[in-house]
Short mmCIF file of C-alpha atoms and ligand atoms in Angstrom, two decimals:
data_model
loop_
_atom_site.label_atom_id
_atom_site.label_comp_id
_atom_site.label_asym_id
_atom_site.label_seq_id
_atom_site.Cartn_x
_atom_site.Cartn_y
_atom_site.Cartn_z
CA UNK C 29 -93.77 75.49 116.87
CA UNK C 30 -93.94 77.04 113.43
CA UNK C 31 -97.26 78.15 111.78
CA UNK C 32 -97.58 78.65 108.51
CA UNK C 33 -100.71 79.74 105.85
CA UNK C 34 -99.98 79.71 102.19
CA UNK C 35 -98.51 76.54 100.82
CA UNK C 36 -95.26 78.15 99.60
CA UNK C 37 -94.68 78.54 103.22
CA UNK C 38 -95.41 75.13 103.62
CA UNK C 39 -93.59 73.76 101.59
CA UNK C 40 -90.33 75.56 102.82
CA UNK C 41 -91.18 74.06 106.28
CA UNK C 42 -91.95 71.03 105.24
CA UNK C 43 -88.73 70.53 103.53
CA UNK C 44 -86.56 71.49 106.79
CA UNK C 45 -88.09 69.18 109.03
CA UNK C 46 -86.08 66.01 109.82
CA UNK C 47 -86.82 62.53 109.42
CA UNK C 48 -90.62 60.51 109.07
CA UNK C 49 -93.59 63.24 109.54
CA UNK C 50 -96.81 62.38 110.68
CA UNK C 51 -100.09 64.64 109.87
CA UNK C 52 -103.11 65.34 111.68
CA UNK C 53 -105.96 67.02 109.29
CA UNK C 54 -108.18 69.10 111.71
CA UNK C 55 -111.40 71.39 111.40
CA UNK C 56 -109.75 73.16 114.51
CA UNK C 57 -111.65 73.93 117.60
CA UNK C 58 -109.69 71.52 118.79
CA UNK C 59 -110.34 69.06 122.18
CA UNK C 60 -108.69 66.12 123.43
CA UNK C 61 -109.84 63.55 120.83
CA UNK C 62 -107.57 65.73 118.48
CA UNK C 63 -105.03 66.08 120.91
CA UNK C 64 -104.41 62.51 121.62
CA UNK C 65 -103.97 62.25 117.91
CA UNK C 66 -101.25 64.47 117.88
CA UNK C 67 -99.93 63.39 121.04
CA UNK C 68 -99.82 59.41 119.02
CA UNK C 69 -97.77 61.70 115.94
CA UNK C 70 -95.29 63.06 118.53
CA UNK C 71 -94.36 59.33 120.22
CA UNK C 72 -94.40 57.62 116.41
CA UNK C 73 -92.80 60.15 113.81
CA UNK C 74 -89.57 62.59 113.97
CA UNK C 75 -91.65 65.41 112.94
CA UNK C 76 -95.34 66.12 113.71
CA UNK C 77 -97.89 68.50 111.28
CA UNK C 78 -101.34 69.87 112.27
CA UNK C 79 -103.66 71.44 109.42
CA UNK C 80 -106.50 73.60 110.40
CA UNK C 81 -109.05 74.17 107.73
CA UNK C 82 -112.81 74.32 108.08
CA UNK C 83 -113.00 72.74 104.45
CA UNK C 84 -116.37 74.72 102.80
CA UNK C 85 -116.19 71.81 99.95
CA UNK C 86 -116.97 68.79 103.05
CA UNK C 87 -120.15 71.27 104.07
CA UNK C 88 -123.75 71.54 101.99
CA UNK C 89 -125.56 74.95 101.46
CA UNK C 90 -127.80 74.48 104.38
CA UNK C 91 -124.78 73.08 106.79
CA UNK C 92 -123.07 74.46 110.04
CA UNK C 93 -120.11 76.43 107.64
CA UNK C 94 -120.35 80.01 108.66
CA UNK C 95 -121.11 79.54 112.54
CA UNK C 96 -118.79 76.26 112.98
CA UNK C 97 -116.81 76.85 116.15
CA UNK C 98 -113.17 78.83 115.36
CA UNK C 99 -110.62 79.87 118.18
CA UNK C 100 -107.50 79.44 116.43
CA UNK C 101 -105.42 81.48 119.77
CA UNK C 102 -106.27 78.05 121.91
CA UNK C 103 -105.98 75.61 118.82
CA UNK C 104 -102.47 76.77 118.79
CA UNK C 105 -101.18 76.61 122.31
CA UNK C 106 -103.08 73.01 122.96
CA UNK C 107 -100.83 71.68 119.41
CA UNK C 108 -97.76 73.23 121.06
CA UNK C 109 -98.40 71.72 124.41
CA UNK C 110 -98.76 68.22 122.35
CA UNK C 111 -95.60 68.76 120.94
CA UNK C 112 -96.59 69.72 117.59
CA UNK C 113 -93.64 71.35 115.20
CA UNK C 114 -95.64 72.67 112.60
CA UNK C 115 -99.23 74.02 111.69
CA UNK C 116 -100.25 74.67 108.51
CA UNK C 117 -103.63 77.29 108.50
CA UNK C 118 -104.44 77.15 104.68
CA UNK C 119 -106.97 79.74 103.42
CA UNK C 120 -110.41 78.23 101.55
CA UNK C 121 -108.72 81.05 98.58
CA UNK C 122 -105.60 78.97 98.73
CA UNK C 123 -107.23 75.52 98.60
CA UNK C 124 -110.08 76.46 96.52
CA UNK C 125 -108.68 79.26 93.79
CA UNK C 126 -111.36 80.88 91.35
CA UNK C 127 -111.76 77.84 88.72
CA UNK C 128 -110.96 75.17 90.68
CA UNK C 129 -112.21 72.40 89.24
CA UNK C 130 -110.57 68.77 89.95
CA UNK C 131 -112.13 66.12 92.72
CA UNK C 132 -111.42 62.98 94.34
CA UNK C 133 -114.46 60.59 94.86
CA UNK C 134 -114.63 57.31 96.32
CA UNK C 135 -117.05 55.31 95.21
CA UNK C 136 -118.91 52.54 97.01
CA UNK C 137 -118.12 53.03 100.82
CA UNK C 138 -119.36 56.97 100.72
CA UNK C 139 -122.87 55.81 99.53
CA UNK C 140 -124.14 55.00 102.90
CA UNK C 141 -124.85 56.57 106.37
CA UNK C 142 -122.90 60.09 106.16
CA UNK C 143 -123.01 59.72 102.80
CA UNK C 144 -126.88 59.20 102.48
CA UNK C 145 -127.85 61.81 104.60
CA UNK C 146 -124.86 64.77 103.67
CA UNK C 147 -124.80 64.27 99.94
CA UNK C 148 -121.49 65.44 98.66
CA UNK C 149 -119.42 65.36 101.97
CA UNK C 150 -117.44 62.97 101.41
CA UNK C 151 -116.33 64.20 97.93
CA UNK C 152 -115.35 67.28 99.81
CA UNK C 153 -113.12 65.33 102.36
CA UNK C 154 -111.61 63.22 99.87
CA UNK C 155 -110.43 66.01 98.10
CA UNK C 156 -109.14 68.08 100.88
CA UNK C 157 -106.97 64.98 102.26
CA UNK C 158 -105.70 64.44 99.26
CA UNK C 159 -104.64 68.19 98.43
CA UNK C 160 -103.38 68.22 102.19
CA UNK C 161 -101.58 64.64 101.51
CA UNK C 162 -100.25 66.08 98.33
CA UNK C 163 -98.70 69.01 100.11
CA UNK C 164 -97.28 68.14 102.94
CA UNK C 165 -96.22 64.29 101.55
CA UNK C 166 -96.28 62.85 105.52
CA UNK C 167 -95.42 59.37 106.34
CA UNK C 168 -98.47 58.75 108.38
CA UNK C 169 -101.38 60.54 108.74
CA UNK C 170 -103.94 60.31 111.59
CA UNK C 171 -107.85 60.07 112.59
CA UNK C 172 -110.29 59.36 114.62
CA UNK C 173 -112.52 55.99 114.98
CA UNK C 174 -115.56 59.10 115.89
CA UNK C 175 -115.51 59.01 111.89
CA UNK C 176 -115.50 55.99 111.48
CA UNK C 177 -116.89 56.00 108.37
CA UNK C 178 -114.47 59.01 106.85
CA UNK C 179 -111.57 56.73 108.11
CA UNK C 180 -112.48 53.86 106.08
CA UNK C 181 -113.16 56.30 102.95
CA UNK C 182 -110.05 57.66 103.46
CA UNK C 183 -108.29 53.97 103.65
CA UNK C 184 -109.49 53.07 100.56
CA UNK C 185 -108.63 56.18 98.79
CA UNK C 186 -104.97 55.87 100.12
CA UNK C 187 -104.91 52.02 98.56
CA UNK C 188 -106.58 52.80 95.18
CA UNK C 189 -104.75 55.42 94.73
CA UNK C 190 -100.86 54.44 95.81
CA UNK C 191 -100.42 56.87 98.73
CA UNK C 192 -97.29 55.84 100.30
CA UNK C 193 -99.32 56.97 103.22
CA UNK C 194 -99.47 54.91 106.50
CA UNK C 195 -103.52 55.29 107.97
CA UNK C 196 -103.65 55.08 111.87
CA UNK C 197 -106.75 55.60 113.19
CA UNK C 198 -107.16 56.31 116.99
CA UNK C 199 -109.72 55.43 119.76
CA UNK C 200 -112.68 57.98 119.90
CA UNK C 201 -111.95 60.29 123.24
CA UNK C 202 -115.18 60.64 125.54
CA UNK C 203 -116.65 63.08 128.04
CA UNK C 204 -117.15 61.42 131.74
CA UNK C 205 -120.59 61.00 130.99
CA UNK C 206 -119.74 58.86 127.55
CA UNK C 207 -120.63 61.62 125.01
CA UNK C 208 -117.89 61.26 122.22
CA UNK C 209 -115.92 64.90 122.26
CA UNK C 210 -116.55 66.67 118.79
CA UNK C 211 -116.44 70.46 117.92
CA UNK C 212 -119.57 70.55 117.77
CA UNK C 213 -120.85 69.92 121.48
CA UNK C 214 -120.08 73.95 121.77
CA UNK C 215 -123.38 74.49 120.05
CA UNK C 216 -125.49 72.21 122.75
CA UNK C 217 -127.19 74.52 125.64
CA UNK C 218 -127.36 72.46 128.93
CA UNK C 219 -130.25 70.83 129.06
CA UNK C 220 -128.89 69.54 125.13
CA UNK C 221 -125.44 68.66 126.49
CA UNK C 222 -127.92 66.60 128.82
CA UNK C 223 -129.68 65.00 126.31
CA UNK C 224 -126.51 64.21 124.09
CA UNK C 225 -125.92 61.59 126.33
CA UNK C 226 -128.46 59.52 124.32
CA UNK C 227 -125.99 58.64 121.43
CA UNK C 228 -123.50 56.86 123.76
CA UNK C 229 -126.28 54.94 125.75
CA UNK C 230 -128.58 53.75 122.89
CA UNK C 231 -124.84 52.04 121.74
CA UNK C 232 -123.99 50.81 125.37
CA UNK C 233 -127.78 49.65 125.37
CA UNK C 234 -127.39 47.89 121.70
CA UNK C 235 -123.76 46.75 122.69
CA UNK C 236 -125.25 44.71 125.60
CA UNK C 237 -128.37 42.84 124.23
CA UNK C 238 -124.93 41.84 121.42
CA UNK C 239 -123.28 40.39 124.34
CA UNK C 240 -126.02 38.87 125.75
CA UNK C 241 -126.12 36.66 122.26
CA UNK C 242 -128.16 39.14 120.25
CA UNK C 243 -127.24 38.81 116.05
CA UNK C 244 -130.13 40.11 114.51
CA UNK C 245 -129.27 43.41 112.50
CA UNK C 246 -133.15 44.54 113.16
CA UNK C 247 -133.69 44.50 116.46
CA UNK C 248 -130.14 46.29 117.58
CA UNK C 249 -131.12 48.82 115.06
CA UNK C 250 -134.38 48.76 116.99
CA UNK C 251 -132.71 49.24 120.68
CA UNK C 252 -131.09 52.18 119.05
CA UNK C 253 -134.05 53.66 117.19
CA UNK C 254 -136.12 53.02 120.86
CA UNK C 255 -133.88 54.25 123.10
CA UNK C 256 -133.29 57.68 121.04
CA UNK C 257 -136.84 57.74 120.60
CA UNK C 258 -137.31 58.19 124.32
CA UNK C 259 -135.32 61.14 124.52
CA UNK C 260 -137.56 64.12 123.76
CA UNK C 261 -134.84 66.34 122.72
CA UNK C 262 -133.01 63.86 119.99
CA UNK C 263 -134.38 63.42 116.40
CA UNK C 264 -132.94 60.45 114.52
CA UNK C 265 -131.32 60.93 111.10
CA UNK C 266 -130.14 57.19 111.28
CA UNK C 267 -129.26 54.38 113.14
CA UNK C 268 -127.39 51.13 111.54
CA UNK C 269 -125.77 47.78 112.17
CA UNK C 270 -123.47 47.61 108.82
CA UNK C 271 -120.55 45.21 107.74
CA UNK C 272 -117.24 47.10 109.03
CA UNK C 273 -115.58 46.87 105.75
CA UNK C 274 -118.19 46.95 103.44
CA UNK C 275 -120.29 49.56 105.83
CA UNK C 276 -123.83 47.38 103.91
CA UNK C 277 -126.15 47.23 106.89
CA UNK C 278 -126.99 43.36 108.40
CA UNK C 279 -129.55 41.03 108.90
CA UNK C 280 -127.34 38.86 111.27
CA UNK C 281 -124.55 39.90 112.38
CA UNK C 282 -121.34 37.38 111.58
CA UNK C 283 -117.87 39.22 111.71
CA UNK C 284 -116.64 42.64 112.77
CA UNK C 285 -120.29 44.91 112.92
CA UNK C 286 -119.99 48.86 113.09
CA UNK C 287 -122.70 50.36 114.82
CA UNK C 288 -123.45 53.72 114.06
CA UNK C 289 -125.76 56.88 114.36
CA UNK C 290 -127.00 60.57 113.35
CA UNK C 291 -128.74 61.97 115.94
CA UNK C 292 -129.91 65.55 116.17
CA UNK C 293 -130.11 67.01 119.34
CA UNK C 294 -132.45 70.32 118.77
CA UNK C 295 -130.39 72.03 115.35
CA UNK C 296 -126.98 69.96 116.53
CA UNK C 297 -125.94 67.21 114.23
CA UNK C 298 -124.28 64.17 116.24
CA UNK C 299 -122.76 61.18 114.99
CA UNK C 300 -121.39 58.83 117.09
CA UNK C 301 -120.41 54.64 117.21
CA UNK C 302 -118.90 51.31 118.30
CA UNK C 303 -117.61 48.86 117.00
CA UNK C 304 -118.23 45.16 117.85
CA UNK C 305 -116.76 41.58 117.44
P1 AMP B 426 -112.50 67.38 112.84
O1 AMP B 426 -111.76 68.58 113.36
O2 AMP B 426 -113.85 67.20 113.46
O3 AMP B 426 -112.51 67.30 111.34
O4 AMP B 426 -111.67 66.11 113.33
C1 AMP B 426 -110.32 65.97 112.99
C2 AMP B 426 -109.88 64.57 113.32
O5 AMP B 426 -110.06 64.32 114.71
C3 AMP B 426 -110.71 63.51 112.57
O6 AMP B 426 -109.86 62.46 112.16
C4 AMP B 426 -111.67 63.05 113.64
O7 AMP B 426 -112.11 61.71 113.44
C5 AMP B 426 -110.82 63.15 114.89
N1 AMP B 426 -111.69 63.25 116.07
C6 AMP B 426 -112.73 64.11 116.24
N2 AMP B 426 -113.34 63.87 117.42
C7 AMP B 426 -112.68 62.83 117.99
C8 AMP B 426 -112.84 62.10 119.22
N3 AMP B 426 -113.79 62.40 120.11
N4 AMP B 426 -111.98 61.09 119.47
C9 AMP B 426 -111.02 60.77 118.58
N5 AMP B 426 -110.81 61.42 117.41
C10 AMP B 426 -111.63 62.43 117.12
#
């Protein structure tokens, strides 16, 4: 496996590698819901990428950037044990040089959920995909349903603007216990890591009153505002029953529904859904 940090260097290795190349775009810190995307690259493309780059443009002033979870020694041997051949470690200097000035925004889709409550994230992650898509030109690039909502941004970006780019977006990886794995869970304590629990089981709780018939948009968004609120350790930032392509939240629910959440568990930020119909 090669690694590489300044995008001459990637370039050069990009151009020796043979055949279709598939690209996984990772904050690092990396667990088995990035794994099994990589492990997806290796059985689908000749040649498999990983980035690592804690992107400061997808994080506001008073986020997680400075203390968000880094251990680049272990990032690196679980890539090579998926099979990874090459891992590009940009620098923010290199992505972001003094007068940068240029972004990609997508309108419509980022207004919502994530993009309600972390204004200017997605405008951060649009641009870093596309500066990583620009760079390393893969066939297919890969993510996570966990982000939901960043997948469809990023789907829509990739049509508007002509990316011969194919999107695959994998299953969201769980903990035994049903809490979605996310870089993040390192900041829980144990009586948090307890607690987190609550995301996954207000959705299994909304999920069943849906198959027991339920349609109405406000009282599954209820289940999930109740059962959170029972849990004195989680604070909700928002819960939602929204359109899956159009992300608009529901009165009754008709076609293809994404359920989704923000959940703070003490300081820790949590988002977490399902999908239904
Ligand atoms: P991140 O490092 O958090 O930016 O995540 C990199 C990619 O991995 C994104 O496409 C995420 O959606 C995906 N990902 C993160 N957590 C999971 C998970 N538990 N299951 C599946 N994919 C995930």
């Amino acid at each position: 496996m090669q690694m590489v940090s300044t995008l001459a260097d990637l370039r050069a290795a990009r151009l020796a590698l043979p055949g279709t190349a598939g690209l996984i775009p990772t904050m690092g810190y990396l667990h088995e819901g990035h794994i099994s995307l990589a492990r997806r690259a290796r059985a689908e493309c000749d040649s498999v990428i990983a980035s690592i780059f804690v992107n400061p443009a997808q994080f506001a002033p008073n986020e997680d950037l400075a203390k968000y979870p880094r251990n680049l020694e272990r990032d690196l041997q679980l890539l090579e044990s998926a099979g990874v051949d090459l891992v590009w470690t940009p620098t923010p200097e290199g992505m972001y040089p003094p007068g940068f000035s240029t972004w990609v925004e997508v309108e419509g889709l980022t207004r919502p959920l994530e993009g309600a409550a972390r204004p200017g994230h997605f405008r951060g992650v649009t641009t870093v995909v596309t500066k990583l898509f620009s760079a390393v030109q893969p066939e297919r690039a890969y993510f996570g349903q966990k982000d939901a909502q960043q997948a469809a941004v990023i789907r829509k970006m990739v049509r508007d603007l002509d990316f011969p780019i194919e999107i695959i977006v994998g299953p969201t990886v769980r903990e035994a216990d049903g809490l979605a794995m996310s870089s993040r869970n390192a900041y829980l304590n144990a009586e948090e890591r307890k607690a987190a629990t609550v995301l996954f089981n207000a959705l299994s709780a909304a999920q069943q009153a849906y198959q027991h018939g339920e349609r109405d948009g406000d009282v599954l968004r209820g289940i999930l505002r109740h059962v959170i609120d029972l849990q004195p350790l989680a604070r909700m930032q928002y819960v939602s029953a929204a359109d899956y392509d159009t992300l608009e939240e529901l009165q009754t629910l008709t076609g293809k529904t994404l359920l989704s959440m923000a959940v703070f568990i003490g300081q820790t930020r949590l988002i977490d859904n399902f999908v239904l119909g």
